CSV table of C-alpha atoms in Angstrom, one decimal:
chain,number,residue,atom,x,y,z
A,9,UNK,CA,-47.6,-2.9,-184.0
A,10,UNK,CA,-46.6,-1.4,-180.6
A,11,UNK,CA,-48.4,1.6,-179.2
A,12,UNK,CA,-46.3,4.8,-179.4
A,13,UNK,CA,-45.4,6.1,-176.0
A,14,UNK,CA,-43.6,9.4,-175.6
A,15,UNK,CA,-40.9,9.5,-173.0
A,16,UNK,CA,-38.5,12.2,-172.0
A,17,UNK,CA,-34.8,11.5,-172.2
A,18,UNK,CA,-33.1,12.1,-168.8
A,19,UNK,CA,-29.9,13.3,-170.5
A,20,UNK,CA,-31.2,15.8,-173.1
A,21,UNK,CA,-34.8,16.4,-171.9
A,22,UNK,CA,-35.9,15.7,-175.5
A,23,UNK,CA,-39.1,13.6,-176.1
A,24,UNK,CA,-38.3,10.1,-177.4
A,25,UNK,CA,-40.8,8.0,-179.1
A,26,UNK,CA,-41.1,4.3,-178.0
A,27,UNK,CA,-41.2,3.4,-181.7
A,28,UNK,CA,-37.5,4.3,-181.8
A,29,UNK,CA,-36.7,2.1,-178.8
A,30,UNK,CA,-35.8,-1.5,-179.5
A,31,UNK,CA,-38.2,-4.2,-178.3
A,32,UNK,CA,-35.8,-6.1,-176.0
A,33,UNK,CA,-38.1,-9.1,-176.1
A,34,UNK,CA,-37.5,-9.5,-179.8
A,35,UNK,CA,-33.7,-9.2,-179.6
A,36,UNK,CA,-31.9,-12.5,-179.8
A,37,UNK,CA,-29.6,-13.6,-177.0
A,38,UNK,CA,-26.5,-13.4,-179.1
A,39,UNK,CA,-23.4,-13.0,-177.0
A,40,UNK,CA,-25.7,-12.8,-173.9
A,41,UNK,CA,-26.4,-16.5,-174.3
A,42,UNK,CA,-23.2,-17.4,-172.3
A,43,UNK,CA,-24.9,-18.1,-169.0
A,44,UNK,CA,-27.0,-20.8,-170.7
A,45,UNK,CA,-23.8,-22.3,-172.2
A,46,UNK,CA,-22.2,-22.2,-168.7
A,47,UNK,CA,-25.2,-24.1,-167.4
A,48,UNK,CA,-24.9,-26.7,-170.1
A,49,UNK,CA,-21.2,-27.1,-169.2
A,50,UNK,CA,-22.1,-27.4,-165.5
A,51,UNK,CA,-24.6,-30.2,-166.4
A,52,UNK,CA,-21.8,-32.0,-168.4
A,53,UNK,CA,-19.3,-31.6,-165.5
A,54,UNK,CA,-21.8,-32.8,-162.8
A,55,UNK,CA,-22.9,-35.7,-165.0
A,56,UNK,CA,-19.3,-36.8,-165.7
A,57,UNK,CA,-18.3,-36.5,-162.1
A,58,UNK,CA,-21.2,-38.6,-160.8
A,59,UNK,CA,-20.6,-41.2,-163.5
A,60,UNK,CA,-16.9,-41.4,-162.5
A,61,UNK,CA,-17.9,-41.6,-158.8
A,62,UNK,CA,-20.4,-44.4,-159.6
A,63,UNK,CA,-17.9,-46.3,-161.6
A,64,UNK,CA,-15.3,-46.1,-158.9
A,65,UNK,CA,-17.5,-47.0,-156.0
A,66,UNK,CA,-20.2,-49.3,-157.3
A,67,UNK,CA,-20.0,-52.9,-158.4
A,68,UNK,CA,-21.4,-53.6,-161.9
A,69,UNK,CA,-25.0,-54.8,-161.7
A,70,UNK,CA,-25.1,-55.0,-157.9
A,71,UNK,CA,-27.8,-52.7,-156.4
A,72,UNK,CA,-26.9,-50.5,-153.5
A,73,UNK,CA,-30.2,-49.7,-151.7
A,74,UNK,CA,-30.6,-46.1,-150.7
A,75,UNK,CA,-34.3,-46.0,-150.0
A,76,UNK,CA,-37.0,-48.6,-150.4
A,77,UNK,CA,-37.8,-47.3,-153.9
A,78,UNK,CA,-34.3,-46.0,-154.9
A,79,UNK,CA,-31.0,-47.9,-155.6
A,80,UNK,CA,-27.7,-47.0,-157.0
A,81,UNK,CA,-26.9,-49.7,-159.7
A,82,UNK,CA,-24.0,-49.4,-162.1
A,83,UNK,CA,-25.1,-50.3,-165.6
A,84,UNK,CA,-23.5,-49.9,-169.1
A,85,UNK,CA,-26.1,-48.8,-171.6
A,86,UNK,CA,-25.2,-49.3,-175.3
A,87,UNK,CA,-28.6,-47.9,-176.4
A,88,UNK,CA,-30.3,-44.6,-176.1
A,89,UNK,CA,-32.0,-43.0,-173.1
A,90,UNK,CA,-33.4,-45.6,-170.6
A,91,UNK,CA,-31.7,-48.5,-172.5
A,92,UNK,CA,-33.7,-48.1,-175.7
A,93,UNK,CA,-32.1,-50.3,-178.4
A,94,UNK,CA,-29.4,-51.5,-176.1
A,95,UNK,CA,-29.5,-55.0,-177.6
A,96,UNK,CA,-29.3,-53.8,-181.3
A,97,UNK,CA,-25.8,-55.2,-182.0
A,98,UNK,CA,-23.5,-52.2,-182.0
A,99,UNK,CA,-24.6,-50.0,-184.9
A,100,UNK,CA,-26.6,-47.8,-182.5
A,101,UNK,CA,-23.4,-46.4,-181.0
A,102,UNK,CA,-22.6,-44.5,-184.2
A,103,UNK,CA,-26.2,-43.7,-184.9
A,104,UNK,CA,-26.9,-42.1,-181.5
A,105,UNK,CA,-23.5,-40.3,-181.5
A,106,UNK,CA,-24.3,-38.7,-184.8
A,107,UNK,CA,-27.8,-37.7,-183.7
A,108,UNK,CA,-26.5,-36.3,-180.5
A,109,UNK,CA,-23.9,-34.1,-182.2
A,110,UNK,CA,-26.5,-32.8,-184.7
A,111,UNK,CA,-29.0,-32.1,-182.0
A,112,UNK,CA,-26.3,-30.4,-179.9
A,113,UNK,CA,-25.3,-28.2,-182.8
A,114,UNK,CA,-28.9,-27.2,-183.4
A,115,UNK,CA,-29.3,-26.4,-179.6
A,116,UNK,CA,-26.2,-24.2,-179.5
A,117,UNK,CA,-27.6,-22.1,-182.4
A,118,UNK,CA,-31.1,-22.1,-181.0
A,119,UNK,CA,-30.0,-20.8,-177.6
A,120,UNK,CA,-27.9,-18.1,-179.4
A,121,UNK,CA,-30.9,-16.9,-181.5
A,122,UNK,CA,-33.5,-17.3,-178.8
A,123,UNK,CA,-35.1,-13.9,-178.0
A,124,UNK,CA,-34.1,-12.4,-174.7
A,125,UNK,CA,-36.5,-13.0,-171.9
A,126,UNK,CA,-37.4,-16.6,-172.9
A,127,UNK,CA,-35.7,-17.9,-169.8
A,128,UNK,CA,-37.7,-21.1,-169.4
A,129,UNK,CA,-37.0,-22.2,-172.9
A,130,UNK,CA,-33.3,-21.2,-172.7
A,131,UNK,CA,-33.0,-23.2,-169.4
A,132,UNK,CA,-34.7,-26.2,-171.0
A,133,UNK,CA,-32.5,-26.1,-174.1
A,134,UNK,CA,-29.3,-25.7,-171.9
A,135,UNK,CA,-30.4,-28.8,-169.8
A,136,UNK,CA,-31.0,-30.8,-173.0
A,137,UNK,CA,-27.7,-29.6,-174.5
A,138,UNK,CA,-25.7,-30.6,-171.4
A,139,UNK,CA,-27.4,-33.9,-171.0
A,140,UNK,CA,-26.9,-34.8,-174.7
A,141,UNK,CA,-23.2,-33.9,-174.6
A,142,UNK,CA,-22.7,-35.8,-171.3
A,143,UNK,CA,-24.1,-39.0,-172.8
A,144,UNK,CA,-22.4,-38.6,-176.2
A,145,UNK,CA,-19.0,-38.2,-174.4
A,146,UNK,CA,-19.5,-41.6,-172.7
A,147,UNK,CA,-20.6,-43.2,-175.9
A,148,UNK,CA,-17.5,-41.9,-177.8
A,149,UNK,CA,-15.0,-42.6,-175.0
A,150,UNK,CA,-16.4,-45.8,-173.6
A,151,UNK,CA,-18.7,-47.3,-176.2
A,152,UNK,CA,-21.6,-47.2,-173.8
A,153,UNK,CA,-23.3,-44.7,-171.4
A,154,UNK,CA,-22.8,-45.2,-167.7
A,155,UNK,CA,-26.2,-45.4,-165.9
A,156,UNK,CA,-26.4,-45.8,-162.1
A,157,UNK,CA,-29.8,-44.4,-160.8
A,158,UNK,CA,-32.4,-47.0,-160.4
A,159,UNK,CA,-36.0,-46.4,-159.2
A,160,UNK,CA,-38.6,-49.0,-158.6
A,161,UNK,CA,-41.9,-49.8,-157.0
A,162,UNK,CA,-42.0,-53.3,-155.5
A,163,UNK,CA,-40.8,-55.5,-158.3
A,164,UNK,CA,-41.4,-53.0,-161.2
A,165,UNK,CA,-38.1,-51.3,-162.2
A,166,UNK,CA,-37.7,-48.2,-164.3
A,167,UNK,CA,-34.7,-48.5,-166.6
A,168,UNK,CA,-31.5,-47.3,-165.0
A,169,UNK,CA,-30.5,-43.7,-165.9
A,170,UNK,CA,-28.0,-41.0,-165.1
A,171,UNK,CA,-28.0,-37.2,-164.4
A,172,UNK,CA,-27.7,-36.5,-168.2
A,173,UNK,CA,-30.9,-38.4,-168.8
A,174,UNK,CA,-32.6,-36.5,-165.9
A,175,UNK,CA,-31.4,-33.2,-167.4
A,176,UNK,CA,-32.7,-34.1,-170.8
A,177,UNK,CA,-36.1,-35.2,-169.3
A,178,UNK,CA,-36.3,-32.0,-167.2
A,179,UNK,CA,-35.5,-29.9,-170.3
A,180,UNK,CA,-38.2,-31.7,-172.3
A,181,UNK,CA,-40.8,-30.9,-169.6
A,182,UNK,CA,-39.6,-27.3,-169.5
A,183,UNK,CA,-40.1,-27.1,-173.3
A,184,UNK,CA,-43.6,-28.4,-173.0
A,185,UNK,CA,-44.4,-25.9,-170.3
A,186,UNK,CA,-42.9,-23.1,-172.4
A,187,UNK,CA,-45.0,-24.1,-175.3
A,188,UNK,CA,-48.1,-22.8,-173.4
A,189,UNK,CA,-46.5,-19.4,-173.2
A,190,UNK,CA,-48.2,-16.6,-175.2
A,191,UNK,CA,-45.8,-15.3,-177.8
A,192,UNK,CA,-45.7,-11.8,-179.3
A,193,UNK,CA,-45.5,-11.3,-183.1
A,194,UNK,CA,-42.0,-9.8,-182.6
A,195,UNK,CA,-40.8,-13.0,-180.8
A,196,UNK,CA,-42.1,-15.1,-183.6
A,197,UNK,CA,-40.3,-12.9,-186.2
A,198,UNK,CA,-36.9,-13.3,-184.4
A,199,UNK,CA,-37.3,-17.1,-184.1
A,200,UNK,CA,-38.1,-17.4,-187.9
A,201,UNK,CA,-35.1,-15.3,-189.0
């Protein structure tokens, strides 16, 4: 229960109880979620632009060294993030497409219902949403996901990835950081509704 604070209205000079004022931290984003959707669309656009640029300028499988630990290497990934299940035989295209659409739908609703002021979580969800749709677009249109970022240390290579994978990873880190945030009972009530 919130403490009752008495304020004076600047319009009518009548005392107003804080119990009558809405707790903005417990009001969901609703239509104010649009900046997070714009961010997700920007992630999709940047991801698709960089993939098109990589496809147009890089030769498949031939690394282009940028720094001693960083190459641009065009790869076609038929699996999930970081080439997981890429050798599974083709069924994974439909499986990962279906999962991505379900997750994306859940994220759209989650961002909409998220209480105002939960900016780190909203940012994280928007990054994951944009990354998921960026990769599912490739999977639906091409049958594979275009990867082109390759990092390594000496002869140990991390699986090639793209900006959508990076956005999903950054969003996941943001969600972990947000999980340490202290929540009010009002926030929890809005999330449950």
